[in-house]
Amino acid sequence: QVQLVESGGGLVQAGGSLRLSCAASGSVFDINDMGWYRQAPGKQRELVAAITKSGSTNYADSVKGRFTISRDNAKNTVYLQMNKLKPEDTAVYYCNAQGLVYFGLGQSPLDAWGQGTLVTVSS
């Protein structure tokens, strides 16, 4: 099994910054895509930003120019730098990793989620 552990959430005033981290550990695995999603109260989970193994990125329109996703493949860690935060960014942020998990002579698809970290932006 692969575990994703997130950190870095908290309370910040509008206009402030936070940096989220998500580290993968556990079984032998190969991660292709990593991403950050968020879910606000009463709303569906949405993609915030994603990054491929080679470093290609894509962002939700609502965060373009304010958030930056990056990753350290050697550490199996993905980051989300969030600047110019707005109250509407308040949500639980989840890390996701997709790829392959290896066991014995076999492999299976990896689609793992972190436990979520709360980001609260006050006005």
PDB file of C-alpha atoms in Angstrom:
ATOM      1  CA  GLN A   1       0.000   0.000   0.000  1.00  0.00           C
ATOM      2  CA  VAL A   2       1.008   3.611  -0.579  1.00  0.00           C
ATOM      3  CA  GLN A   3       0.300   6.333   1.955  1.00  0.00           C
ATOM      4  CA  LEU A   4       0.135  10.054   1.265  1.00  0.00           C
ATOM      5  CA  VAL A   5       0.759  12.379   4.191  1.00  0.00           C
ATOM      6  CA  GLU A   6      -0.131  16.039   3.804  1.00  0.00           C
ATOM      7  CA  SER A   7       1.007  18.998   5.848  1.00  0.00           C
ATOM      8  CA  GLY A   8       0.981  22.773   5.769  1.00  0.00           C
ATOM      9  CA  GLY A   9      -2.663  23.729   6.100  1.00  0.00           C
ATOM     10  CA  GLY A  10      -3.890  26.313   8.553  1.00  0.00           C
ATOM     11  CA  LEU A  11      -5.537  29.672   9.065  1.00  0.00           C
ATOM     12  CA  VAL A  12      -4.334  32.676   7.097  1.00  0.00           C
ATOM     13  CA  GLN A  13      -5.665  36.132   6.331  1.00  0.00           C
ATOM     14  CA  ALA A  14      -6.753  37.084   2.842  1.00  0.00           C
ATOM     15  CA  GLY A  15      -3.742  38.011   0.752  1.00  0.00           C
ATOM     16  CA  GLY A  16      -1.478  35.698   2.685  1.00  0.00           C
ATOM     17  CA  SER A  17       0.410  32.581   1.653  1.00  0.00           C
ATOM     18  CA  LEU A  18       0.599  28.926   2.607  1.00  0.00           C
ATOM     19  CA  ARG A  19       2.639  26.007   1.329  1.00  0.00           C
ATOM     20  CA  LEU A  20       1.206  22.506   1.314  1.00  0.00           C
ATOM     21  CA  SER A  21       3.345  19.378   1.146  1.00  0.00           C
ATOM     22  CA  CYS A  22       2.416  15.783   0.400  1.00  0.00           C
ATOM     23  CA  ALA A  23       4.841  12.885   0.760  1.00  0.00           C
ATOM     24  CA  ALA A  24       4.240   9.376  -0.550  1.00  0.00           C
ATOM     25  CA  SER A  25       5.618   6.295   1.189  1.00  0.00           C
ATOM     26  CA  GLY A  26       4.993   2.580   1.541  1.00  0.00           C
ATOM     27  CA  SER A  27       5.172  -0.177  -1.036  1.00  0.00           C
ATOM     28  CA  VAL A  28       7.353  -0.121  -4.110  1.00  0.00           C
ATOM     29  CA  PHE A  29       5.697   2.257  -6.516  1.00  0.00           C
ATOM     30  CA  ASP A  30       6.156   4.544  -9.482  1.00  0.00           C
ATOM     31  CA  ILE A  31       4.175   7.775  -9.461  1.00  0.00           C
ATOM     32  CA  ASN A  32       3.289   9.400 -12.755  1.00  0.00           C
ATOM     33  CA  ASP A  33       0.826  12.157 -11.972  1.00  0.00           C
ATOM     34  CA  MET A  34       0.352  14.041  -8.715  1.00  0.00           C
ATOM     35  CA  GLY A  35      -2.253  16.622  -7.959  1.00  0.00           C
ATOM     36  CA  TRP A  36      -4.041  18.739  -5.421  1.00  0.00           C
ATOM     37  CA  TYR A  37      -7.804  18.795  -5.114  1.00  0.00           C
ATOM     38  CA  ARG A  38     -10.016  20.740  -2.751  1.00  0.00           C
ATOM     39  CA  GLN A  39     -13.486  20.424  -1.368  1.00  0.00           C
ATOM     40  CA  ALA A  40     -15.340  23.316   0.206  1.00  0.00           C
ATOM     41  CA  PRO A  41     -18.379  22.761   2.442  1.00  0.00           C
ATOM     42  CA  GLY A  42     -21.397  21.834   0.360  1.00  0.00           C
ATOM     43  CA  LYS A  43     -19.405  21.635  -2.851  1.00  0.00           C
ATOM     44  CA  GLN A  44     -17.915  18.869  -4.954  1.00  0.00           C
ATOM     45  CA  ARG A  45     -14.225  18.063  -4.878  1.00  0.00           C
ATOM     46  CA  GLU A  46     -12.409  19.931  -7.629  1.00  0.00           C
ATOM     47  CA  LEU A  47      -8.979  19.806  -9.197  1.00  0.00           C
ATOM     48  CA  VAL A  48      -6.738  22.660  -8.124  1.00  0.00           C
ATOM     49  CA  ALA A  49      -3.463  21.764  -9.833  1.00  0.00           C
ATOM     50  CA  ALA A  50      -1.698  18.741 -11.271  1.00  0.00           C
ATOM     51  CA  ILE A  51       1.827  17.883 -12.338  1.00  0.00           C
ATOM     52  CA  THR A  52       3.249  15.030 -14.383  1.00  0.00           C
ATOM     53  CA  LYS A  53       6.468  13.172 -13.682  1.00  0.00           C
ATOM     54  CA  SER A  54       8.209  15.266 -16.330  1.00  0.00           C
ATOM     55  CA  GLY A  55       6.972  18.498 -14.773  1.00  0.00           C
ATOM     56  CA  SER A  56       4.070  19.510 -16.999  1.00  0.00           C
ATOM     57  CA  THR A  57       1.450  21.372 -15.024  1.00  0.00           C
ATOM     58  CA  ASN A  58      -2.148  22.458 -15.280  1.00  0.00           C
ATOM     59  CA  TYR A  59      -4.229  24.639 -13.004  1.00  0.00           C
ATOM     60  CA  ALA A  60      -7.825  25.480 -12.326  1.00  0.00           C
ATOM     61  CA  ASP A  61      -8.670  28.865 -13.782  1.00  0.00           C
ATOM     62  CA  SER A  62      -9.526  30.163 -10.313  1.00  0.00           C
ATOM     63  CA  VAL A  63      -5.954  29.682  -9.054  1.00  0.00           C
ATOM     64  CA  LYS A  64      -3.866  30.498 -12.120  1.00  0.00           C
ATOM     65  CA  GLY A  65      -1.240  33.104 -11.334  1.00  0.00           C
ATOM     66  CA  ARG A  66      -1.618  32.590  -7.574  1.00  0.00           C
ATOM     67  CA  PHE A  67      -0.811  28.916  -6.938  1.00  0.00           C
ATOM     68  CA  THR A  68       2.245  26.951  -8.040  1.00  0.00           C
ATOM     69  CA  ILE A  69       2.545  23.176  -7.993  1.00  0.00           C
ATOM     70  CA  SER A  70       5.938  21.476  -7.923  1.00  0.00           C
ATOM     71  CA  ARG A  71       7.355  18.090  -7.088  1.00  0.00           C
ATOM     72  CA  ASP A  72      10.530  16.387  -5.960  1.00  0.00           C
ATOM     73  CA  ASN A  73      10.572  12.971  -7.643  1.00  0.00           C
ATOM     74  CA  ALA A  74      13.485  11.755  -5.527  1.00  0.00           C
ATOM     75  CA  LYS A  75      11.447  12.402  -2.378  1.00  0.00           C
ATOM     76  CA  ASN A  76       8.096  11.374  -3.889  1.00  0.00           C
ATOM     77  CA  THR A  77       6.757  14.692  -2.656  1.00  0.00           C
ATOM     78  CA  VAL A  78       4.471  17.270  -4.223  1.00  0.00           C
ATOM     79  CA  TYR A  79       4.067  20.860  -3.080  1.00  0.00           C
ATOM     80  CA  LEU A  80       1.470  23.558  -3.550  1.00  0.00           C
ATOM     81  CA  GLN A  81       2.571  27.131  -2.994  1.00  0.00           C
ATOM     82  CA  MET A  82      -0.514  29.255  -2.488  1.00  0.00           C
ATOM     83  CA  ASN A  83      -0.158  33.034  -2.685  1.00  0.00           C
ATOM     84  CA  LYS A  84      -2.677  35.878  -2.623  1.00  0.00           C
ATOM     85  CA  LEU A  85      -5.149  33.624  -0.873  1.00  0.00           C
ATOM     86  CA  LYS A  86      -8.819  34.533  -0.972  1.00  0.00           C
ATOM     87  CA  PRO A  87     -11.668  33.521   1.356  1.00  0.00           C
ATOM     88  CA  GLU A  88     -13.075  31.420  -1.485  1.00  0.00           C
ATOM     89  CA  ASP A  89      -9.932  29.274  -1.329  1.00  0.00           C
ATOM     90  CA  THR A  90     -11.127  27.954   2.026  1.00  0.00           C
ATOM     91  CA  ALA A  91     -11.475  24.179   1.730  1.00  0.00           C
ATOM     92  CA  VAL A  92     -10.016  20.844   2.673  1.00  0.00           C
ATOM     93  CA  TYR A  93      -7.129  20.195   0.300  1.00  0.00           C
ATOM     94  CA  TYR A  94      -6.366  16.631  -0.757  1.00  0.00           C
ATOM     95  CA  CYS A  95      -3.276  15.223  -2.393  1.00  0.00           C
ATOM     96  CA  ASN A  96      -3.605  12.566  -5.104  1.00  0.00           C
ATOM     97  CA  ALA A  97      -1.025  10.288  -6.677  1.00  0.00           C
ATOM     98  CA  GLN A  98      -1.487   8.037  -9.696  1.00  0.00           C
ATOM     99  CA  GLY A  99       0.866   5.459 -11.146  1.00  0.00           C
ATOM    100  CA  LEU A 100       1.751   1.842 -10.468  1.00  0.00           C
ATOM    101  CA  VAL A 101       2.360  -0.259  -7.365  1.00  0.00           C
ATOM    102  CA  TYR A 102       4.687  -3.225  -7.696  1.00  0.00           C
ATOM    103  CA  PHE A 103       4.428  -6.443  -5.685  1.00  0.00           C
ATOM    104  CA  GLY A 104       6.314  -9.648  -6.360  1.00  0.00           C
ATOM    105  CA  LEU A 105       6.164 -10.158 -10.118  1.00  0.00           C
ATOM    106  CA  GLY A 106       2.968  -8.166 -10.476  1.00  0.00           C
ATOM    107  CA  GLN A 107       1.754  -4.600 -10.548  1.00  0.00           C
ATOM    108  CA  SER A 108      -1.513  -2.791 -10.046  1.00  0.00           C
ATOM    109  CA  PRO A 109      -2.760   0.743 -10.712  1.00  0.00           C
ATOM    110  CA  LEU A 110      -2.065   3.302  -8.024  1.00  0.00           C
ATOM    111  CA  ASP A 111      -4.673   5.920  -7.216  1.00  0.00           C
ATOM    112  CA  ALA A 112      -3.988   7.128  -3.682  1.00  0.00           C
ATOM    113  CA  TRP A 113      -5.429  10.014  -1.660  1.00  0.00           C
ATOM    114  CA  GLY A 114      -4.156  11.847   1.347  1.00  0.00           C
ATOM    115  CA  GLN A 115      -6.235  12.426   4.444  1.00  0.00           C
ATOM    116  CA  GLY A 116      -6.794  16.094   3.652  1.00  0.00           C
ATOM    117  CA  THR A 117      -5.547  19.294   5.230  1.00  0.00           C
ATOM    118  CA  LEU A 118      -7.774  22.251   6.072  1.00  0.00           C
ATOM    119  CA  VAL A 119      -7.007  25.663   4.645  1.00  0.00           C
ATOM    120  CA  THR A 120      -9.014  28.542   6.070  1.00  0.00           C
ATOM    121  CA  VAL A 121      -8.694  32.040   4.639  1.00  0.00           C
ATOM    122  CA  SER A 122     -10.234  34.809   6.701  1.00  0.00           C
ATOM    123  CA  SER A 123     -11.442  38.073   5.189  1.00  0.00           C
TER     124      SER A 123
END
